[in-house]
mmCIF file of N, CA and C in Angstrom:
data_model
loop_
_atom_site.group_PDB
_atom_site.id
_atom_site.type_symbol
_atom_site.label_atom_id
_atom_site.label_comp_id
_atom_site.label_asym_id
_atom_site.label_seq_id
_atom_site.Cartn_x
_atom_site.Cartn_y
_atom_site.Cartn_z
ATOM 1 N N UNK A 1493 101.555 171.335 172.102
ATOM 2 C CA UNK A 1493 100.730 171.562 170.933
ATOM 3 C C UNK A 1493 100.347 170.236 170.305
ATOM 4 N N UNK A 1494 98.843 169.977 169.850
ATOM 5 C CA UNK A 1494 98.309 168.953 169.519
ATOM 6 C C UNK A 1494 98.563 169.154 168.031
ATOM 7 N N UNK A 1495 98.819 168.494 167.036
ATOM 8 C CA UNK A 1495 98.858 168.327 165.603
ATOM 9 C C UNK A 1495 97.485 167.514 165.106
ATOM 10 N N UNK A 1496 96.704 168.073 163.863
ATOM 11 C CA UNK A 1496 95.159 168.186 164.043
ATOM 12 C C UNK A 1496 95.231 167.779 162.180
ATOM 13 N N UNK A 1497 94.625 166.758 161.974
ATOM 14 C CA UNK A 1497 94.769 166.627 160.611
ATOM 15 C C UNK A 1497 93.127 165.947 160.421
ATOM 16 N N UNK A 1498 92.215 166.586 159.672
ATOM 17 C CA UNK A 1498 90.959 166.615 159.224
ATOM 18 C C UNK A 1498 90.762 165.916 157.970
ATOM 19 N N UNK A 1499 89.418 164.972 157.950
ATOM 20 C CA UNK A 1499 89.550 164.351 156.573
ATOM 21 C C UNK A 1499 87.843 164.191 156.880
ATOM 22 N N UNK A 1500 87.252 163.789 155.101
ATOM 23 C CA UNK A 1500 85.923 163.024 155.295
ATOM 24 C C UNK A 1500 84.818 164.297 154.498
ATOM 25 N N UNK A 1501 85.139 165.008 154.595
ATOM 26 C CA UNK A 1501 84.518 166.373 154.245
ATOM 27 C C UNK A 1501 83.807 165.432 152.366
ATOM 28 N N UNK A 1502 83.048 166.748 152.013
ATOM 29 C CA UNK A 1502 83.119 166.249 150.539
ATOM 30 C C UNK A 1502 81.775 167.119 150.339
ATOM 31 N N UNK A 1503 80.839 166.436 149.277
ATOM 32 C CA UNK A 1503 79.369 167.061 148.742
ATOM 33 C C UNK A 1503 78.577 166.149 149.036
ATOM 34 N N UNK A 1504 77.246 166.495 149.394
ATOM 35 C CA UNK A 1504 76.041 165.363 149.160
ATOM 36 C C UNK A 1504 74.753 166.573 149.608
ATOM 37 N N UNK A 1505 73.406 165.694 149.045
ATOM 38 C CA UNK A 1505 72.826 166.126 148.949
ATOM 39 C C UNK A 1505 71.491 166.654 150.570
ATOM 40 N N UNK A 1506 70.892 167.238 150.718
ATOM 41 C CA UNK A 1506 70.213 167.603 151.740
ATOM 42 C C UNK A 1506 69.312 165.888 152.216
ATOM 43 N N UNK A 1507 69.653 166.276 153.497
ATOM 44 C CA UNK A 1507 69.151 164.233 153.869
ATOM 45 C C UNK A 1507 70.416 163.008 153.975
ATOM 46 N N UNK A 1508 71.175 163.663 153.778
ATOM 47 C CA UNK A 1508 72.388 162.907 153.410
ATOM 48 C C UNK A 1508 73.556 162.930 154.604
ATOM 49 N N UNK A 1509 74.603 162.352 154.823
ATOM 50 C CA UNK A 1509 74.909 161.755 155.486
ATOM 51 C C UNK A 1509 76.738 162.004 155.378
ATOM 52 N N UNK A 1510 77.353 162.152 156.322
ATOM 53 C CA UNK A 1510 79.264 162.171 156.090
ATOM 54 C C UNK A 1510 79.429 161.902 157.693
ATOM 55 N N UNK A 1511 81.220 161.543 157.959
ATOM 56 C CA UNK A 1511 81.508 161.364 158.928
ATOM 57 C C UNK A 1511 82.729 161.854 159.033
ATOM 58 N N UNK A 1512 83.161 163.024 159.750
ATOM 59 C CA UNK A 1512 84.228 163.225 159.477
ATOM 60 C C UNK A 1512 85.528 163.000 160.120
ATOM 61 N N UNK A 1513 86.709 162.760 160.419
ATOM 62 C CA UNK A 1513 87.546 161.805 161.083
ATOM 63 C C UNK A 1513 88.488 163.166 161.239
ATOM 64 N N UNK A 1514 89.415 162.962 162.467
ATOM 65 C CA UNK A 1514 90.181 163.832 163.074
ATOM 66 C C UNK A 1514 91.533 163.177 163.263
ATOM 67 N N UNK A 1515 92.730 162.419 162.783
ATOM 68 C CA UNK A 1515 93.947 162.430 163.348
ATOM 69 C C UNK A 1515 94.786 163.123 164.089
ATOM 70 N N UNK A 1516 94.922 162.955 164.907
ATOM 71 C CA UNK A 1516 95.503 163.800 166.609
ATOM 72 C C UNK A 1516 97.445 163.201 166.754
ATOM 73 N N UNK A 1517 97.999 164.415 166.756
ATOM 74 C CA UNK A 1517 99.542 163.278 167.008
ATOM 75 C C UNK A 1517 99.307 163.041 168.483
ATOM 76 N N UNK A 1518 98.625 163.346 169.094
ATOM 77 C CA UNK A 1518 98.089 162.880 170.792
ATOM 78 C C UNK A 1518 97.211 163.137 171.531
ATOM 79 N N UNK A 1519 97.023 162.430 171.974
ATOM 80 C CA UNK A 1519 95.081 162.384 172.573
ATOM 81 C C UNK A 1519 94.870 161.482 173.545
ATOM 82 N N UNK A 1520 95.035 160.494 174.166
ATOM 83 C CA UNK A 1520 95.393 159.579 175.392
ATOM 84 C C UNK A 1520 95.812 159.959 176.511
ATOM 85 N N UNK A 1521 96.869 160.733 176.427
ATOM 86 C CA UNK A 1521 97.258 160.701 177.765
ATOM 87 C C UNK A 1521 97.477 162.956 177.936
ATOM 88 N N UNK A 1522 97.266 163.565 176.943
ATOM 89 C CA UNK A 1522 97.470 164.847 176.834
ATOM 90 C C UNK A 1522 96.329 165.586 178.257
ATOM 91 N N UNK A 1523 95.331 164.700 178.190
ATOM 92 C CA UNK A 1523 93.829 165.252 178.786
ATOM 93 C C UNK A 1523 93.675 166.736 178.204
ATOM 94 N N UNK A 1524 92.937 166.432 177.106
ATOM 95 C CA UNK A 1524 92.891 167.260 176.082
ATOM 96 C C UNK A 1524 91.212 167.138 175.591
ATOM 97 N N UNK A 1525 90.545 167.975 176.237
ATOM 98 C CA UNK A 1525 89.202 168.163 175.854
ATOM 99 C C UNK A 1525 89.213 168.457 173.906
ATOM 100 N N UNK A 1526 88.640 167.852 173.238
ATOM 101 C CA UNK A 1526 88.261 167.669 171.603
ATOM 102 C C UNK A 1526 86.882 168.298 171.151
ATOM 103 N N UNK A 1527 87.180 169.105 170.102
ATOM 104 C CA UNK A 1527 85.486 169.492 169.441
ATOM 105 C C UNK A 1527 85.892 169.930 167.781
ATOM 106 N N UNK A 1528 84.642 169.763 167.883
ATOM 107 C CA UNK A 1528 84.491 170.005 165.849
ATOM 108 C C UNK A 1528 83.261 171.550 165.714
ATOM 109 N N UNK A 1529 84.668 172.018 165.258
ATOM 110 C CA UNK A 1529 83.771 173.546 165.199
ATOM 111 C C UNK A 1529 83.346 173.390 163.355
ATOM 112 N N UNK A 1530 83.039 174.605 163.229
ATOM 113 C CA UNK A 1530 82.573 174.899 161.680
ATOM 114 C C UNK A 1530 82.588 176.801 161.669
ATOM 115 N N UNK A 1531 82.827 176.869 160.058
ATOM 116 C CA UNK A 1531 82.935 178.257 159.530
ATOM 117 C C UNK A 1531 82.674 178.331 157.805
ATOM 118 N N UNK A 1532 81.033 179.095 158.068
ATOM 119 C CA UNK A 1532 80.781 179.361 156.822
ATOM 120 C C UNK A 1532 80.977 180.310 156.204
ATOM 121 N N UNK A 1533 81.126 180.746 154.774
ATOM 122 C CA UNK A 1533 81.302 182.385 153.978
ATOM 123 C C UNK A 1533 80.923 183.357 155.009
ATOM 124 N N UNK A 1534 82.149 184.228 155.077
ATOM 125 C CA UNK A 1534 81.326 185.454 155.711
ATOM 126 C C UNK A 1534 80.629 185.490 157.304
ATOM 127 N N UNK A 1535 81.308 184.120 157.866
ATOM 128 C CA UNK A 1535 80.463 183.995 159.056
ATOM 129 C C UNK A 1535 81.672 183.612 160.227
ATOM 130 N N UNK A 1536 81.602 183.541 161.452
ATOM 131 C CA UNK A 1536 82.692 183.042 162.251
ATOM 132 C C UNK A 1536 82.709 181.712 162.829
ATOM 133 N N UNK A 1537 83.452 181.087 163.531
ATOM 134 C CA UNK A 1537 83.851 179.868 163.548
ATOM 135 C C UNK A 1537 82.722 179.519 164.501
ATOM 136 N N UNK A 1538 82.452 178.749 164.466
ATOM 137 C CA UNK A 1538 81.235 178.252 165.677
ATOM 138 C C UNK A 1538 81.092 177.028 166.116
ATOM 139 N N UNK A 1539 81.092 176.323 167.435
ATOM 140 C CA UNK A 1539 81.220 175.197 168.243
ATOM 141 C C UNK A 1539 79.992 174.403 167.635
ATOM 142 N N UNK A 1540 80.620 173.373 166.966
ATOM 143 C CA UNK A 1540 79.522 172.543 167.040
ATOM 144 C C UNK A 1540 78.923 171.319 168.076
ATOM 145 N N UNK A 1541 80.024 170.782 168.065
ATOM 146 C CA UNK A 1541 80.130 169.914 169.789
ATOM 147 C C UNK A 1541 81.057 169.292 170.096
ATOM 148 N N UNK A 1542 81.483 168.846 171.395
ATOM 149 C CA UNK A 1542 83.178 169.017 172.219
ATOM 150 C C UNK A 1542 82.663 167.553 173.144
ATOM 151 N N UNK A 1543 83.720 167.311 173.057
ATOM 152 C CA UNK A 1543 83.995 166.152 173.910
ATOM 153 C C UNK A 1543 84.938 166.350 175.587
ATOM 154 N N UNK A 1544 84.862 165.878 176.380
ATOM 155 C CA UNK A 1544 85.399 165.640 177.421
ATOM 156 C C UNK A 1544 87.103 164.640 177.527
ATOM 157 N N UNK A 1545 87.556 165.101 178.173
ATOM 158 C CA UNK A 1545 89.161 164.694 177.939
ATOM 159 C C UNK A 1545 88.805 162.896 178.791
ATOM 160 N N UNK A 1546 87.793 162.417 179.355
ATOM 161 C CA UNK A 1546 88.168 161.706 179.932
ATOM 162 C C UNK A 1546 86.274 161.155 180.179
ATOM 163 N N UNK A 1547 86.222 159.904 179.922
ATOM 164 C CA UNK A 1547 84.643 159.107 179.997
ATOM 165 C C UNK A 1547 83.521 159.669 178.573
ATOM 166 N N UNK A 1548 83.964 160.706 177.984
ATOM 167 C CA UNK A 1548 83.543 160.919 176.161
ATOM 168 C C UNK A 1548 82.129 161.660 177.026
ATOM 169 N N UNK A 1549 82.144 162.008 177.778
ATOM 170 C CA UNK A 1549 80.564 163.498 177.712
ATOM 171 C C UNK A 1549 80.809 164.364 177.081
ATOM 172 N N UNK A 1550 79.362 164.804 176.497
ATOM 173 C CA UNK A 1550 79.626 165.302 174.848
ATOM 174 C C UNK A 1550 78.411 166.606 175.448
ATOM 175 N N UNK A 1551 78.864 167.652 174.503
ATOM 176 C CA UNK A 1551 77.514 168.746 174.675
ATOM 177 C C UNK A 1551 77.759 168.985 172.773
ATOM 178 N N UNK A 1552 76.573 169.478 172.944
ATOM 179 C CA UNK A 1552 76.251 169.523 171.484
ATOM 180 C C UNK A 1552 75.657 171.157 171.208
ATOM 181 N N UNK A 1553 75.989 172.018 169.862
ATOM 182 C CA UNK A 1553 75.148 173.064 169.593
ATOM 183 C C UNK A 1553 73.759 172.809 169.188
ATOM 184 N N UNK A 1554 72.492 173.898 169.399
ATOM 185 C CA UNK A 1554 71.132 173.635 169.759
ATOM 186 C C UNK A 1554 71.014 173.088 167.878
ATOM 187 N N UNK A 1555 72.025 173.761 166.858
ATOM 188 C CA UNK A 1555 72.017 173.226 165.605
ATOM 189 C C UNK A 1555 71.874 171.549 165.222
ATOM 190 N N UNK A 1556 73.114 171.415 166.061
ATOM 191 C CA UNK A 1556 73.499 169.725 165.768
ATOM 192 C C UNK A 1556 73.048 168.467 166.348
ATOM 193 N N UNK A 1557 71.788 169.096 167.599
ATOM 194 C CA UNK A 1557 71.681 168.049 168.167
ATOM 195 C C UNK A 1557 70.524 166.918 167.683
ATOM 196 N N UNK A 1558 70.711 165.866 167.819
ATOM 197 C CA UNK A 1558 69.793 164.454 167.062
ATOM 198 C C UNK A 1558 70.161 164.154 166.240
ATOM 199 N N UNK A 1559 71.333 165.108 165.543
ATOM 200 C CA UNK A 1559 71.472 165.115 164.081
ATOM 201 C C UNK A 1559 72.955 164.222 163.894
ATOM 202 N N UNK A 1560 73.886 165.138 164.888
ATOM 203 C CA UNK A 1560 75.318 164.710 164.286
ATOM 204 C C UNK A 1560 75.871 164.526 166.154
ATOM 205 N N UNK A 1561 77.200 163.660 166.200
ATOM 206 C CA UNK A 1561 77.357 162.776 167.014
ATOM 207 C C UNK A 1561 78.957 162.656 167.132
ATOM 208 N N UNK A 1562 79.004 163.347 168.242
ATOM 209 C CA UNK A 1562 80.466 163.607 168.540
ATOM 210 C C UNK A 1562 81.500 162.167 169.199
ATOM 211 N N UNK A 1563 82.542 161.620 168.602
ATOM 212 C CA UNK A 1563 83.228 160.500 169.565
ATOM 213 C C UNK A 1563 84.723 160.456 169.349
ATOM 214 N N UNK A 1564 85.241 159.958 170.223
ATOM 215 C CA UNK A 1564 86.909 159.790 170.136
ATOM 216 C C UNK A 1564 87.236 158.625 170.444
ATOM 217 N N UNK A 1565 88.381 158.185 169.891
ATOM 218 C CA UNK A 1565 89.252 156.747 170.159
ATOM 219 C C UNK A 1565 90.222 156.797 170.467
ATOM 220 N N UNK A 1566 90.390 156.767 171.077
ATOM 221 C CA UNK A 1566 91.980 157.480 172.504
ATOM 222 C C UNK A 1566 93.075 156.575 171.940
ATOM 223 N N UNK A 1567 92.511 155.431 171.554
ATOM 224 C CA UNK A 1567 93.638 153.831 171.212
ATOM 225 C C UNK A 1567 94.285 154.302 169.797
ATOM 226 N N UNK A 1568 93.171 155.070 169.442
ATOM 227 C CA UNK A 1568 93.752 155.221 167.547
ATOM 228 C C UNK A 1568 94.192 157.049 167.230
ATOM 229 N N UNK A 1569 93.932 157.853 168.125
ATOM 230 C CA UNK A 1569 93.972 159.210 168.132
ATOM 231 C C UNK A 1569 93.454 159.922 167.263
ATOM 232 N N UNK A 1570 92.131 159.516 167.165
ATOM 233 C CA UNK A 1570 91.116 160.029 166.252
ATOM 234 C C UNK A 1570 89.753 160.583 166.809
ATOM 235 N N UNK A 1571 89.503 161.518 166.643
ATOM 236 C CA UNK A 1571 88.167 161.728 166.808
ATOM 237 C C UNK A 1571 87.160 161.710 165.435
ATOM 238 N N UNK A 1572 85.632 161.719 166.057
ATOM 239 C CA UNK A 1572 85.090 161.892 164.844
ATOM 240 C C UNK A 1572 83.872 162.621 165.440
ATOM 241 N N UNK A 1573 82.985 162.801 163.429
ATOM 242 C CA UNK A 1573 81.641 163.729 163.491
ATOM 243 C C UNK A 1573 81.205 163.181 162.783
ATOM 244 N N UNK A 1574 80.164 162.246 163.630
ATOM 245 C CA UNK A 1574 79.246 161.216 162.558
ATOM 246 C C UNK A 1574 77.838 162.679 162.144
ATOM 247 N N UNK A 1575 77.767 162.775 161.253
ATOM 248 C CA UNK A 1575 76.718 163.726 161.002
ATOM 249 C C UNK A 1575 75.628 163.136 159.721
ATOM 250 N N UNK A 1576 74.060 163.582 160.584
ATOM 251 C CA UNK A 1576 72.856 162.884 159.458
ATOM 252 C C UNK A 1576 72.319 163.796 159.461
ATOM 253 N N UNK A 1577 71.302 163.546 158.210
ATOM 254 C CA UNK A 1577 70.616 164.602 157.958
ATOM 255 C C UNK A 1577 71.067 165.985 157.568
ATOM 256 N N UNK A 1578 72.121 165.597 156.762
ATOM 257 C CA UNK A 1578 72.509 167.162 156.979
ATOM 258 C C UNK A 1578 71.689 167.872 156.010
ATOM 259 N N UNK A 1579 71.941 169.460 155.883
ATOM 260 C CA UNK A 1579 71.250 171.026 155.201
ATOM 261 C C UNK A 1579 71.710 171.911 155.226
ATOM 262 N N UNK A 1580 71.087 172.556 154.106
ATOM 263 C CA UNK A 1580 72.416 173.355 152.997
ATOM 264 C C UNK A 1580 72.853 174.275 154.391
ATOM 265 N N UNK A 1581 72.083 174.261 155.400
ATOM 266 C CA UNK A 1581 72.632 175.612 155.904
ATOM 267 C C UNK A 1581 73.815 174.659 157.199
ATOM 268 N N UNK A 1582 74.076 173.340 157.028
ATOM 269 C CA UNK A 1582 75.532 172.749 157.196
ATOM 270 C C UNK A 1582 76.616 172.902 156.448
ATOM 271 N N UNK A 1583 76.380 173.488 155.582
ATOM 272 C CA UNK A 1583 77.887 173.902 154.482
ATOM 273 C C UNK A 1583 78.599 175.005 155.245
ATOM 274 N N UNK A 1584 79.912 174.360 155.394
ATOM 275 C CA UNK A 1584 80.895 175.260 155.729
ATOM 276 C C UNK A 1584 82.053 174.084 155.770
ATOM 277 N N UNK A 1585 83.229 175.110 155.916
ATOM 278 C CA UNK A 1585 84.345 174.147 156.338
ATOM 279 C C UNK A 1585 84.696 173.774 158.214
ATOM 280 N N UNK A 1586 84.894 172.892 158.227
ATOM 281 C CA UNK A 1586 84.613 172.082 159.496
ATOM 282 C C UNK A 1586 86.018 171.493 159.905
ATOM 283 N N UNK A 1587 86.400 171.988 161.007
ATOM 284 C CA UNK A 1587 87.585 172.389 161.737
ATOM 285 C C UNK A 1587 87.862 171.282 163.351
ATOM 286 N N UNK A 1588 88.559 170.733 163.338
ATOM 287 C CA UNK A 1588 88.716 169.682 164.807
ATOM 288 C C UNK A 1588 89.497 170.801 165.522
ATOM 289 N N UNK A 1589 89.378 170.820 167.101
ATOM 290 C CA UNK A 1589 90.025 171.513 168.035
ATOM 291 C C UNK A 1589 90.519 170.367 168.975
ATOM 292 N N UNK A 1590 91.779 171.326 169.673
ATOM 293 C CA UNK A 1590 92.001 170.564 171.533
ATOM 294 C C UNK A 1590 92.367 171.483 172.221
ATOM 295 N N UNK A 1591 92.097 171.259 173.472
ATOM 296 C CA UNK A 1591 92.636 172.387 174.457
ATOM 297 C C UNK A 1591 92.849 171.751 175.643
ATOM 298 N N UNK A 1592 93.935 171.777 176.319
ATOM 299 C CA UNK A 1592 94.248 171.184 177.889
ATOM 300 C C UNK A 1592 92.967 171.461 178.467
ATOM 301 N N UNK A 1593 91.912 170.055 179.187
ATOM 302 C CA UNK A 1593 91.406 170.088 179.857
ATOM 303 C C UNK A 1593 91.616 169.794 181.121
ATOM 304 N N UNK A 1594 92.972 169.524 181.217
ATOM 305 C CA UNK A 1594 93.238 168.486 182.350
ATOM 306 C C UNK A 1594 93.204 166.750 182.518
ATOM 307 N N UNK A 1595 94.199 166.114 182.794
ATOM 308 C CA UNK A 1595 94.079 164.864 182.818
ATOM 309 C C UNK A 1595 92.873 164.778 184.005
ATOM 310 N N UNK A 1596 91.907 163.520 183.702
ATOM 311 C CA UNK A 1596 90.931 162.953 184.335
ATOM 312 C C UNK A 1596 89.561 163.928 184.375
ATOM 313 N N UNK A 1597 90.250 165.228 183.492
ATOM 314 C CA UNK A 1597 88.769 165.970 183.239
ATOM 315 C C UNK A 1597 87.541 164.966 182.698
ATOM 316 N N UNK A 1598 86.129 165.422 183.276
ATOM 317 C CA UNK A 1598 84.894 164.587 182.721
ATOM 318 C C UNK A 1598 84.476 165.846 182.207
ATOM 319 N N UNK A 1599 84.696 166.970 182.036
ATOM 320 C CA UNK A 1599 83.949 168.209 181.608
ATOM 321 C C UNK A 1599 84.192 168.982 180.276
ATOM 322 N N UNK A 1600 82.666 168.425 179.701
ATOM 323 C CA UNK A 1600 83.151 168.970 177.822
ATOM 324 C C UNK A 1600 83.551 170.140 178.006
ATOM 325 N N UNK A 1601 84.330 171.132 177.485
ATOM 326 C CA UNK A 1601 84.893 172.806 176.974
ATOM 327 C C UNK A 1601 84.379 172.853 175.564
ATOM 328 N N UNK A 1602 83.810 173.923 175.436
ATOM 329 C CA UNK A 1602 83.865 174.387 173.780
ATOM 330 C C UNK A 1602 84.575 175.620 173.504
ATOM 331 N N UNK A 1603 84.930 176.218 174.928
ATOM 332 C CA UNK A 1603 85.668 177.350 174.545
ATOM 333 C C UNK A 1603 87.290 177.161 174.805
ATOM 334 N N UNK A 1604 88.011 178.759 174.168
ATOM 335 C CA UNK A 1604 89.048 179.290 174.229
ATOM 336 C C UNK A 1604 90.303 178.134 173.750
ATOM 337 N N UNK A 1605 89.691 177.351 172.647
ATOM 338 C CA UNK A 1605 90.449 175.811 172.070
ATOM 339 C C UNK A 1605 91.879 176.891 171.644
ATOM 340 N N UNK A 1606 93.019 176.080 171.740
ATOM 341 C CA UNK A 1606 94.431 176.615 171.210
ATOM 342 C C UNK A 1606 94.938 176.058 169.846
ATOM 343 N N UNK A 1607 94.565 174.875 169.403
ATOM 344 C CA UNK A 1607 94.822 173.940 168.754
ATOM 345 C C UNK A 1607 93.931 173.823 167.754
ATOM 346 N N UNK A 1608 93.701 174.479 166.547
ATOM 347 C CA UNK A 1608 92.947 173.733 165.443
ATOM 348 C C UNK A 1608 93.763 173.458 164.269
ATOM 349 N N UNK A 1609 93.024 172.096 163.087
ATOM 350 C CA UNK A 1609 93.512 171.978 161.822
ATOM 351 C C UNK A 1609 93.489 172.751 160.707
ATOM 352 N N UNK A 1610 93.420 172.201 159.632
ATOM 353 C CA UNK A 1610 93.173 173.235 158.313
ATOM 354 C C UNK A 1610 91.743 173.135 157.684
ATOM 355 N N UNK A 1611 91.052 172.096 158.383
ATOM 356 C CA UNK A 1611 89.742 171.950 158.402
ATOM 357 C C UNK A 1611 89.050 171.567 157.020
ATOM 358 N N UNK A 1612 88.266 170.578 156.652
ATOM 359 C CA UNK A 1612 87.742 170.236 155.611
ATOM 360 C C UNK A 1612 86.325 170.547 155.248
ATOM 361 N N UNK A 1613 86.251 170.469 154.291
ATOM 362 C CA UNK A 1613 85.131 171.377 153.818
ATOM 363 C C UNK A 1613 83.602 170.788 153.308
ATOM 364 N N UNK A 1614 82.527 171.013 153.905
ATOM 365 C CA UNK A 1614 81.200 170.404 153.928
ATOM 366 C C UNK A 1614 80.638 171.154 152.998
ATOM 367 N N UNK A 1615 79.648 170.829 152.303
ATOM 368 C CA UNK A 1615 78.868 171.052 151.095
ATOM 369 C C UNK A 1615 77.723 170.315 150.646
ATOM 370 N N UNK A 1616 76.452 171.055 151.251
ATOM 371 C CA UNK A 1616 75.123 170.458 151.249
ATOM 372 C C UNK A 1616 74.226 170.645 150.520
ATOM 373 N N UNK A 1617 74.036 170.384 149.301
ATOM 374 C CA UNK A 1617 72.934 171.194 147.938
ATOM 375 C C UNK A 1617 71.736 170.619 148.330
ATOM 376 N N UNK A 1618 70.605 171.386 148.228
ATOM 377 C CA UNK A 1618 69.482 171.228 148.199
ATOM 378 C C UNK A 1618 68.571 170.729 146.813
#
């Protein structure tokens, strides 16, 4: 089991800009495919985009793409979600995952993650 601690979240306005950071108690050597889901009021959790356990290939939802920018630092056990441009309809709370991909996996997963945090919370006023 990966230990998943979320930070970076906050308010800003539509056009605006956050990055949100992921502390991992392990991520280097687990081969542990990474993604940053999201869950708004009333709605279910949904993949925003996942990383690969091994060379950082990234797939992105048809929502997030151009916009926000999935990466990990294996040295520091962090991932992140550089996200621009965001809109109101980005408000939700925003959740890091892992799931055994296999050591030397190159292949992003967005599904069937075992591992999420308590997830921090995005807030985009128009």
């Amino acid at each position: 089991q990966v230990d998943l601690v979320e930070s970076g979240g906050g308010s800003v306005q539509a056009g605006g800009s956050l990055t949100l950071s992921c502390a991992a108690s392990e991520l280097t050597y687990s081969g542990n495919c990474m993604g940053w889901f999201r869950q708004a009021p009333g709605g279910e959790r949904e993949a925003v985009a996942c990383i690969s356990a091994e060379r950082g290939i990234t797939i992105y939802a048809d929502s997030a793409k151009g916009r926000f920018t999935i990466s990990r630092d294996d040295g520091a056990n962090t991932l992140y979600l550089q996200m621009n441009a965001l809109q109101p309809e980005d408000t939700a709370m925003y959740y890091c995952g892992a799931r055994s991909c296999g050591r030397f996996s190159i292949v992003p997963v967005c599904k069937d993650y075992t591992d999420f945090g308590r997830g921090t919370q995005v807030t985009v006023s128009s």
